[in-house]
Coordinates of C-alpha atoms in Angstrom, one line a residue:
X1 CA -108.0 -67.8 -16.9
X2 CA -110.3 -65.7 -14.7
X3 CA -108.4 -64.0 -11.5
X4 CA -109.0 -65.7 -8.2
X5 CA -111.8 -64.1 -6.6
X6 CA -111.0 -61.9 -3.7
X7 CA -110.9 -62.7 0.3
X8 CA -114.5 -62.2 2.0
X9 CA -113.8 -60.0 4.7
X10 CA -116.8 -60.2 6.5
X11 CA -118.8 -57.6 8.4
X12 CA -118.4 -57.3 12.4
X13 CA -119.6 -59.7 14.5
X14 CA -121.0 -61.9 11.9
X15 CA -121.9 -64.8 14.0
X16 CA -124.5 -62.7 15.4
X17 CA -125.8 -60.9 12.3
X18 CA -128.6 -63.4 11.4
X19 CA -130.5 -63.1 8.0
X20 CA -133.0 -60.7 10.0
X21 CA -130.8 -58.2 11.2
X22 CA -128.6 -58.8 7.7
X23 CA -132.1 -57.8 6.0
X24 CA -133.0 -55.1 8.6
X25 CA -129.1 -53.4 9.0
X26 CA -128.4 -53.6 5.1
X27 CA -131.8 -52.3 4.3
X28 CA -131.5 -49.0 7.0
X29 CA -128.2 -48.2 5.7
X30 CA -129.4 -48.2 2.1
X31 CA -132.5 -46.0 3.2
X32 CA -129.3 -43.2 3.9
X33 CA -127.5 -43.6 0.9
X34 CA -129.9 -41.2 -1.5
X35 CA -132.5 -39.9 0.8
X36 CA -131.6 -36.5 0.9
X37 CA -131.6 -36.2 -2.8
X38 CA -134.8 -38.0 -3.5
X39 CA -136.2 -35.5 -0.4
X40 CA -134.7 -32.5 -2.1
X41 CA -136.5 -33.3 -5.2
X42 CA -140.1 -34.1 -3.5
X43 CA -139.6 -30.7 -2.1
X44 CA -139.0 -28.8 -5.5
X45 CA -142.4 -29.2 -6.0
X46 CA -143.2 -27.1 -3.3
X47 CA -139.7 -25.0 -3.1
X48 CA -139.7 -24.0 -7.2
X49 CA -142.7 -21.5 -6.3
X50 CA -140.7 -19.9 -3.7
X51 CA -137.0 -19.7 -5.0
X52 CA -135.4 -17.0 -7.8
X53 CA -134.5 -20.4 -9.9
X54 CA -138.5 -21.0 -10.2
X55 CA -138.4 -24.5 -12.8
X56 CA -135.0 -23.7 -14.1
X57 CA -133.8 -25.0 -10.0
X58 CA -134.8 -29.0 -11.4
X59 CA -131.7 -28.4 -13.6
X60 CA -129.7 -26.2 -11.4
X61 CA -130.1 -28.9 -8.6
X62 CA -129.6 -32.1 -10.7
X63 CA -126.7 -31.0 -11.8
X64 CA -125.3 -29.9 -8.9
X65 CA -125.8 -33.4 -7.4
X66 CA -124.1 -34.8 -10.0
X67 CA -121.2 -32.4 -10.0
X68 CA -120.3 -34.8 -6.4
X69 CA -119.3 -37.7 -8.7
X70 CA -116.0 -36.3 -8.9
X71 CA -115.2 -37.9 -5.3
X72 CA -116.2 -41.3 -5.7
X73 CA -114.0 -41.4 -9.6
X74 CA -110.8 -39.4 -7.4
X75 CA -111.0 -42.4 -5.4
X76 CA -111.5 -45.3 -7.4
X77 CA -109.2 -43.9 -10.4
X78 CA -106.7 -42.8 -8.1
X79 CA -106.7 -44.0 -4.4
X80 CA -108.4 -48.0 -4.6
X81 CA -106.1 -49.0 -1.9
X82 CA -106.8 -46.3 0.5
X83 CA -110.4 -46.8 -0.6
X84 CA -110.4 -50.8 0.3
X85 CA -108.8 -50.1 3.3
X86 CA -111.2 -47.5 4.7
X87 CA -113.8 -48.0 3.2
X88 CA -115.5 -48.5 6.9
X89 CA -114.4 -45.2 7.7
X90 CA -115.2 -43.2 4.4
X91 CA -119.2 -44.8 4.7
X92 CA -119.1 -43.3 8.1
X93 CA -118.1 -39.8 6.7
X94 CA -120.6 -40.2 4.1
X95 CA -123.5 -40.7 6.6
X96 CA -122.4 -38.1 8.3
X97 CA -122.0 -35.6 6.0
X98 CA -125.3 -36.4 4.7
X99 CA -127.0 -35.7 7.8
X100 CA -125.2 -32.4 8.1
X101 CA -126.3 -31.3 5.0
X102 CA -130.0 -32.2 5.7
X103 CA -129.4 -29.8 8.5
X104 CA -128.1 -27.3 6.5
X105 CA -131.3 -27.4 3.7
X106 CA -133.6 -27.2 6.8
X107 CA -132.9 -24.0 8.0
X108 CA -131.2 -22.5 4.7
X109 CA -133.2 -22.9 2.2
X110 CA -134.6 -19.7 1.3
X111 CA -131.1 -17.9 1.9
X112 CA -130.0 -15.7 -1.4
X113 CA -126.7 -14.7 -2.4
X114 CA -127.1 -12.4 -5.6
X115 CA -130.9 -13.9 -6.7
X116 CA -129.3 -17.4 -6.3
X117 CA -130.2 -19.9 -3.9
X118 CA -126.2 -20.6 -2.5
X119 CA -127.0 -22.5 0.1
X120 CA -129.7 -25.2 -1.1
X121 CA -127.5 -25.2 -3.9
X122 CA -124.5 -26.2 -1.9
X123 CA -126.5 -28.3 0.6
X124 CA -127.7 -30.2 -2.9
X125 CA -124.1 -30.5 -4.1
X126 CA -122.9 -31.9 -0.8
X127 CA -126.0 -34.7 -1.3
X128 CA -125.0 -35.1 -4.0
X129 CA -121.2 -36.4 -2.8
X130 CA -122.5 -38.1 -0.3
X131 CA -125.2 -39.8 -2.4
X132 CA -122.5 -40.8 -4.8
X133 CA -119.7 -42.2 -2.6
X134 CA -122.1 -44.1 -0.9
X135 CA -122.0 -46.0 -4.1
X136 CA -118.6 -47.0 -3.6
X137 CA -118.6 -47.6 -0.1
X138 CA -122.1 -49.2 0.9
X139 CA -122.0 -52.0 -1.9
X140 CA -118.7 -53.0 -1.2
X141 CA -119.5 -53.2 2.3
X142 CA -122.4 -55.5 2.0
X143 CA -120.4 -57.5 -0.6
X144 CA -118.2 -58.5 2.5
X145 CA -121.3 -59.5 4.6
X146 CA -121.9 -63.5 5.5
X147 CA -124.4 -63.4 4.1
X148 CA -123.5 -61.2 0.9
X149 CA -126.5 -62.0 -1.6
X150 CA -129.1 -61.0 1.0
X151 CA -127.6 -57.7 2.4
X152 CA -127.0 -56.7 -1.6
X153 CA -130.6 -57.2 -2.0
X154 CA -131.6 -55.9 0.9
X155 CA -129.1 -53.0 0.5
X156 CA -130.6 -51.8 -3.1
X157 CA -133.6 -52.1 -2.1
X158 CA -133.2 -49.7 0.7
X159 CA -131.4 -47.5 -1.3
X160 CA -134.4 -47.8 -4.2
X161 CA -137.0 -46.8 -0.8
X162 CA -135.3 -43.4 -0.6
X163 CA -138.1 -42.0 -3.0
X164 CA -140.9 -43.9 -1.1
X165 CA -139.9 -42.8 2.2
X166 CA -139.5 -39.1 0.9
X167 CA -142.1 -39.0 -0.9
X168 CA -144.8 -40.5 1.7
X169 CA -143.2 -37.9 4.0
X170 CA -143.8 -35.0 1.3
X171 CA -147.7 -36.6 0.8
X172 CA -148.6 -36.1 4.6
X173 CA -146.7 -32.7 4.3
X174 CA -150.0 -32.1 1.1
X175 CA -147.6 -31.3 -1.8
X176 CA -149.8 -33.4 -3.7
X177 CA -152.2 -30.2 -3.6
X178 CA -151.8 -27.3 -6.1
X179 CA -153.1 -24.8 -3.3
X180 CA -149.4 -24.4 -2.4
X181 CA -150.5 -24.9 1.4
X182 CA -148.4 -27.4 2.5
X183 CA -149.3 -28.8 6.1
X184 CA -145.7 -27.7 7.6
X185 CA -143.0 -25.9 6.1
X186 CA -139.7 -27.4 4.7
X187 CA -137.9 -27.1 7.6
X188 CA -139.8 -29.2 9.4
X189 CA -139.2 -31.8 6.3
X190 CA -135.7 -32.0 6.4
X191 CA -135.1 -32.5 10.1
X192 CA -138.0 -35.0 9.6
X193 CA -135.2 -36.4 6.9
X194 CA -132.1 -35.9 8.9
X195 CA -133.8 -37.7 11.9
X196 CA -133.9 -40.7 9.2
X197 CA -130.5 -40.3 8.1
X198 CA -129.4 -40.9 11.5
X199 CA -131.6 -43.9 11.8
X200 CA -128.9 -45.3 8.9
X201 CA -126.1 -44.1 10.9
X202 CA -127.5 -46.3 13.6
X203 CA -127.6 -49.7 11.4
X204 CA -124.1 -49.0 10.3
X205 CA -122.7 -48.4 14.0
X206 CA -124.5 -51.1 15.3
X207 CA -123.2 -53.9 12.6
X208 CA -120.2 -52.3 13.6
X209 CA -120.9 -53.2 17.7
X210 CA -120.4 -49.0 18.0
X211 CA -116.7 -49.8 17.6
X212 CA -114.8 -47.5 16.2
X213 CA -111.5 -49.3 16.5
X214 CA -113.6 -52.0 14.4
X215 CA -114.9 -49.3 11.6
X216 CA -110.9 -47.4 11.3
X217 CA -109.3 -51.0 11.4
X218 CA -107.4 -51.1 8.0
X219 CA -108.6 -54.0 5.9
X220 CA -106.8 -56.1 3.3
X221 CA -106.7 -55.7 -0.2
X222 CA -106.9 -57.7 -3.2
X223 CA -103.5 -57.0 -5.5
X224 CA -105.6 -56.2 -8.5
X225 CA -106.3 -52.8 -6.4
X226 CA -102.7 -51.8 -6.5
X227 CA -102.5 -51.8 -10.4
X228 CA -103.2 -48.9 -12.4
X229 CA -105.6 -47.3 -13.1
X230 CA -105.5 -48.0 -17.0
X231 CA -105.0 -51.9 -15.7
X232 CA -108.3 -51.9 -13.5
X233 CA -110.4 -50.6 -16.2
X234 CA -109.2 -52.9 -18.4
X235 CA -109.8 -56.0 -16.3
X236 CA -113.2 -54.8 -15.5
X237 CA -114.7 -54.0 -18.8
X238 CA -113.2 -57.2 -20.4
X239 CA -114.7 -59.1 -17.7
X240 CA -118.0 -57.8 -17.3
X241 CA -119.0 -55.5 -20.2
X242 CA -122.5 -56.0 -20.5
X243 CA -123.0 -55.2 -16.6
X244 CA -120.8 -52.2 -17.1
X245 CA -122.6 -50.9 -19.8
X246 CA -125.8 -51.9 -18.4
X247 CA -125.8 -49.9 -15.4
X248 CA -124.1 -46.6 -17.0
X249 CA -126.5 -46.5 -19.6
X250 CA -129.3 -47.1 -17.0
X251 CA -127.8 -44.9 -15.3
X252 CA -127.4 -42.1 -18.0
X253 CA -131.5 -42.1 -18.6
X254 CA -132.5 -42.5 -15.3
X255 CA -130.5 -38.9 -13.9
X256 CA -131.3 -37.3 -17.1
X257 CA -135.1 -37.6 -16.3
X258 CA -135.4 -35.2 -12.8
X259 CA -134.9 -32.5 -15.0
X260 CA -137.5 -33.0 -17.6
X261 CA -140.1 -33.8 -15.1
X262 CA -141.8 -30.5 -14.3
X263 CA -142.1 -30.4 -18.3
X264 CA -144.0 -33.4 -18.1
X265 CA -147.0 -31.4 -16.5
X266 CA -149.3 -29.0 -17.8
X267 CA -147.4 -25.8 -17.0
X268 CA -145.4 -27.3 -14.5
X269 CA -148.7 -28.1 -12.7
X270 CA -147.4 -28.8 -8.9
X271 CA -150.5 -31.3 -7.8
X272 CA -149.1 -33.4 -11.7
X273 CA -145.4 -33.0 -11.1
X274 CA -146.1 -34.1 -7.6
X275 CA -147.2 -37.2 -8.3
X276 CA -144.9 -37.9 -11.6
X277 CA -142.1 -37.0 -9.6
X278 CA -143.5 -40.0 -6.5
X279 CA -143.7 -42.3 -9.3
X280 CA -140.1 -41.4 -10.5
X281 CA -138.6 -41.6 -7.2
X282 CA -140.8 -45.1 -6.0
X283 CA -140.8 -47.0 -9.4
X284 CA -136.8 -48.4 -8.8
X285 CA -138.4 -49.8 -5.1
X286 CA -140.3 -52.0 -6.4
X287 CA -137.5 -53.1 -9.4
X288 CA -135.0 -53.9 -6.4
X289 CA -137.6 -55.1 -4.0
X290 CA -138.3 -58.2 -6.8
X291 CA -135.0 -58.9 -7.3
X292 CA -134.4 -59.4 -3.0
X293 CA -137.7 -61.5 -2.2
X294 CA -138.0 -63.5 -5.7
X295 CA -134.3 -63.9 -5.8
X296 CA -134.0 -64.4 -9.6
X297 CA -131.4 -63.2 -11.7
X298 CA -131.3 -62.4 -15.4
X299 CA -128.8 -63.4 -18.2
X300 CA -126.8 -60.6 -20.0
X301 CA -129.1 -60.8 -22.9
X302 CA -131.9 -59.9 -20.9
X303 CA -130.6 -57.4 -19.3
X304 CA -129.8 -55.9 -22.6
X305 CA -133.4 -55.8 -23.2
X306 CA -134.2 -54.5 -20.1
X307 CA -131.9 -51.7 -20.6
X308 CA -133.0 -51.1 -24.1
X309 CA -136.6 -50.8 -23.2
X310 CA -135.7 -48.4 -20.3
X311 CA -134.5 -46.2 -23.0
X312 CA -137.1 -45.9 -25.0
X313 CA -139.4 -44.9 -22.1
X314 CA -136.5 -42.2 -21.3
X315 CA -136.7 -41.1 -25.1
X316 CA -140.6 -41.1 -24.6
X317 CA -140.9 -38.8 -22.0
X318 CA -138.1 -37.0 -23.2
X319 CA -140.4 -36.3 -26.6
X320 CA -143.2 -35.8 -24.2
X321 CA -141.9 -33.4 -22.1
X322 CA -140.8 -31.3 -25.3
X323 CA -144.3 -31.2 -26.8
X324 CA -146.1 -30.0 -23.8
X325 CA -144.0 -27.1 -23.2
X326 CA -145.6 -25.5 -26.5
X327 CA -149.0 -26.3 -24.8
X328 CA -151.3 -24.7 -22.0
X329 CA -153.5 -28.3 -22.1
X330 CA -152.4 -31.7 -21.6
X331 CA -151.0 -33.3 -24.7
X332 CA -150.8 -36.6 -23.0
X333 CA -153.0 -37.7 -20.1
X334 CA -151.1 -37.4 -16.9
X335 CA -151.6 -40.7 -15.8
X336 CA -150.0 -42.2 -19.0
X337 CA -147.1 -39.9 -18.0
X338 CA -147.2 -41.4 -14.7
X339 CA -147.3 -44.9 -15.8
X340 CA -144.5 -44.8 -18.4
X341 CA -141.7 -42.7 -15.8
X342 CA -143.1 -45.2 -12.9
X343 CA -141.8 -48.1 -15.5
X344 CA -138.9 -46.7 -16.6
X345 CA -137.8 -46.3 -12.6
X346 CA -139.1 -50.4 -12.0
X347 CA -136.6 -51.1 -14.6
X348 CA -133.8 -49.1 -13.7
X349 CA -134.0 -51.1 -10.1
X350 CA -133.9 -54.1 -12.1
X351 CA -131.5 -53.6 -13.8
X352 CA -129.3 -52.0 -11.1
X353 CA -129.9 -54.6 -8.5
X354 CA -129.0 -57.2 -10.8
X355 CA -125.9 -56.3 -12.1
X356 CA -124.6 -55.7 -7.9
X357 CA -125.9 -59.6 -8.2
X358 CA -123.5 -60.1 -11.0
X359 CA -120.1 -59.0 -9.4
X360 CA -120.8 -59.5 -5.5
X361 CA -118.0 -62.1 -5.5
X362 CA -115.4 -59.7 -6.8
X363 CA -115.0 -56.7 -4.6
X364 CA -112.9 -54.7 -7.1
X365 CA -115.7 -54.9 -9.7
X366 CA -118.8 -54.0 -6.7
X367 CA -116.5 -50.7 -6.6
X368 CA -116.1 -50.3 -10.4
X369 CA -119.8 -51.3 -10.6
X370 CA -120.3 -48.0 -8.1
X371 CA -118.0 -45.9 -10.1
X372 CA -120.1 -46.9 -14.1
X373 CA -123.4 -46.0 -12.0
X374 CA -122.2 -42.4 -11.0
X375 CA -120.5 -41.9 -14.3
X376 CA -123.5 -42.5 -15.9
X377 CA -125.9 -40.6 -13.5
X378 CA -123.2 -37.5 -14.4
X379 CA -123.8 -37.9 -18.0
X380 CA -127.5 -37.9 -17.8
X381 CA -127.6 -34.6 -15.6
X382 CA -124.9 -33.0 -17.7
X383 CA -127.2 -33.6 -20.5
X384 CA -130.4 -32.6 -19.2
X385 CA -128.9 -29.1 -18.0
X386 CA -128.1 -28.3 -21.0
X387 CA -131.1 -29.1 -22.7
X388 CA -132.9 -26.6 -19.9
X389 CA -130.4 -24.4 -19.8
X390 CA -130.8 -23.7 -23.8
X391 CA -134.6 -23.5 -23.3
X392 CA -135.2 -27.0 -25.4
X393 CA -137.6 -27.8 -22.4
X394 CA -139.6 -25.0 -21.7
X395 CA -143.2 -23.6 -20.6
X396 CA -146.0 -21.7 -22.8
X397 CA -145.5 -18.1 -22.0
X398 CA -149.3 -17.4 -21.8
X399 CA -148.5 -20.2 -18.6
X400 CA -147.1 -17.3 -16.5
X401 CA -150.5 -15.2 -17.2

């Protein structure tokens, strides 16, 4: 017999959170969840000219951001009741610390510590935790709205907008020019993106009334939380495997990709991996955005096939990206690359967005649900350094003539 499913402990004032505002609050705070990280990527099209790293800073960075799932596994693996309880609070520290980090990128950037770029490094990493907690915190939180199928909807596809919003900002900045003339510099960028981030502070404080006693209030939790942690996995991958595995092994080739994508271009052409990189970082929108306005879900078989055809796509590009580095002409025309990476990021929001769908009613497996989509965004980075760091992806030498 299935366990009951857990109270709804609604957002603040929910009387007067309508659909709009749901729609509008949910969607604001999801825009802060990865937009530093999708920015800091739009960037490195601009920024790999003018760091030590050069293309090898993809890899560096990726993994870097990945390195902050640690955090939100610490606390799911280890602390789920503190978690439950403060969850308000933690999503405030997350928003936060993103914003602070944004700072940080702005006007360090170009610091160097030894021919290493420390602090974009460390600004990345700290993304990176923030990025990945948010996981934990913001789907859980919009699991407990009124109105809980809208503001999970609304919620991903917020969180998919991060590479539109990022990206439109980098195409009035003119990286989508090889000239390396950008129209400002980065620091103007990222306080650009930090002015945004606080824009997603401002949804969550306001569904919050700007309360604080309402966001450090402790909240009850569900007595599955206080098991093990052996217990928890246990009741969540017998439960819902296909979802699990789903969205970890969307996961796994969608954060494997960042780093292959300079490979993708002729030379690491920065006008090409420009706009691959936009279509990476805008496909998911569109993925999540179907999933919120047509408001259809899929069965696990067909989210099996979803997953599997993502996966090709990855191994496609993946083969791509291989072949061109032994080239100094395009092997495959850029807009093919472009099509295939901007499908392969439609159907990771699919899939994504639809497995959140899936669990909403059971708070314990929204947080679990978090935890299989940073574990799986870890493996794909992990992998993809290594594959750079060896030199399996790498440029023509005649390209640095």
């Amino acid at each position: 017999m299935l366990e009951h499913l857990p109270l709804v402990h609604h957002t603040a004032h929910p009387a007067t959170l309508t659909a709009t505002s749901t729609f509008l609050c949910f969607y604001g705070l999801g825009c802060a969840s990865w937009l530093l990280v999708t920015s800091i990527f739009a960037e490195l099209s601009y920024m790999k000219n003018h760091v030590p790293e050069n293309y090898s800073i993809y890899a560096i960075l990726d993994l870097a951001i990945e390195s902050g799932n640690a955090f939100p596994a610490i606390m799911v693996l280890f602390f789920p009741v503190f978690l439950a309880e403060y969850r308000a609070v933690l999503l405030l520290c997350v928003l936060v610390l993103a914003g602070a980090a944004s700072a940080g990128i702005a006007f360090g950037w170009e610091l160097q510590i030894g021919g290493s770029s420390v602090l974009l490094i460390f600004c990345a990493y700290l993304a990176g935790v923030a990025g990945s907690m948010s996981m934990i915190t913001m789907f859980p939180f919009a699991a407990s709205s009124s109105h809980n199928q809208l503001a999970l909807s609304s919620l991903s596809a917020g969180v998919g907008s991060c590479g539109l919003i990022s990206n439109l900002l980098a195409l009035i900045q003119n990286l989508q020019n090889s000239d390396d003339t950008p129209r400002f510099q980065p620091i103007i960028y990222f306080l650009c993106i930090t002015i945004l981030l606080l824009l997603g502070l401002y949804s969550f404080l306001d569904m919050n009334l700007f309360s604080l006693k309402s966001i450090f209030r402790k909240l009850p939790v569900e007595h599955s939380e206080t098991k093990s942690s052996l217990d928890r996995f246990t009741r969540i991958t017998t439960r819902y495997p296909i979802p699990m595995f789903s969205i970890f092994l969307s996961c796994t080739t969608e954060f494997g990709v960042p780093a292959l994508l300079p490979f993708l271009a002729v030379c690491g052409n920065s006008s090409e991996t420009f706009w691959i990189t936009m279509a990476y970082l805008t496909g998911s929108v569109f993925g999540r955005l179907a999933t919120a306005f047509l408001n259809f879900t899929v069965s696990h078989t067909t989210l099996i096939v979803l997953v599997g055809t993502q996966t090709i796509l990855a191994i496609y590009a993946a083969c791509v990206a291989r072949w061109q580095g032994f080239h100094t002409q395009s092997v495959v025309p850029v807009g093919v690359s472009i099509a295939v990476i901007g499908t392969f990021s439609f159907l990771h929001g699919v899939v994504v967005t639809e497995v959140f769908q899936t669990v909403r009613n059971d708070f314990p497996a929204v947080t679990w649900a978090g935890l299989f989509n940073q574990g799986g965004a870890l493996v794909g980075a992990v992998i993809a350094f290594v594959l750079v760091s060896v030199k399996f992806y790498r440029h023509e030498a005649s390209c640095d003539d």
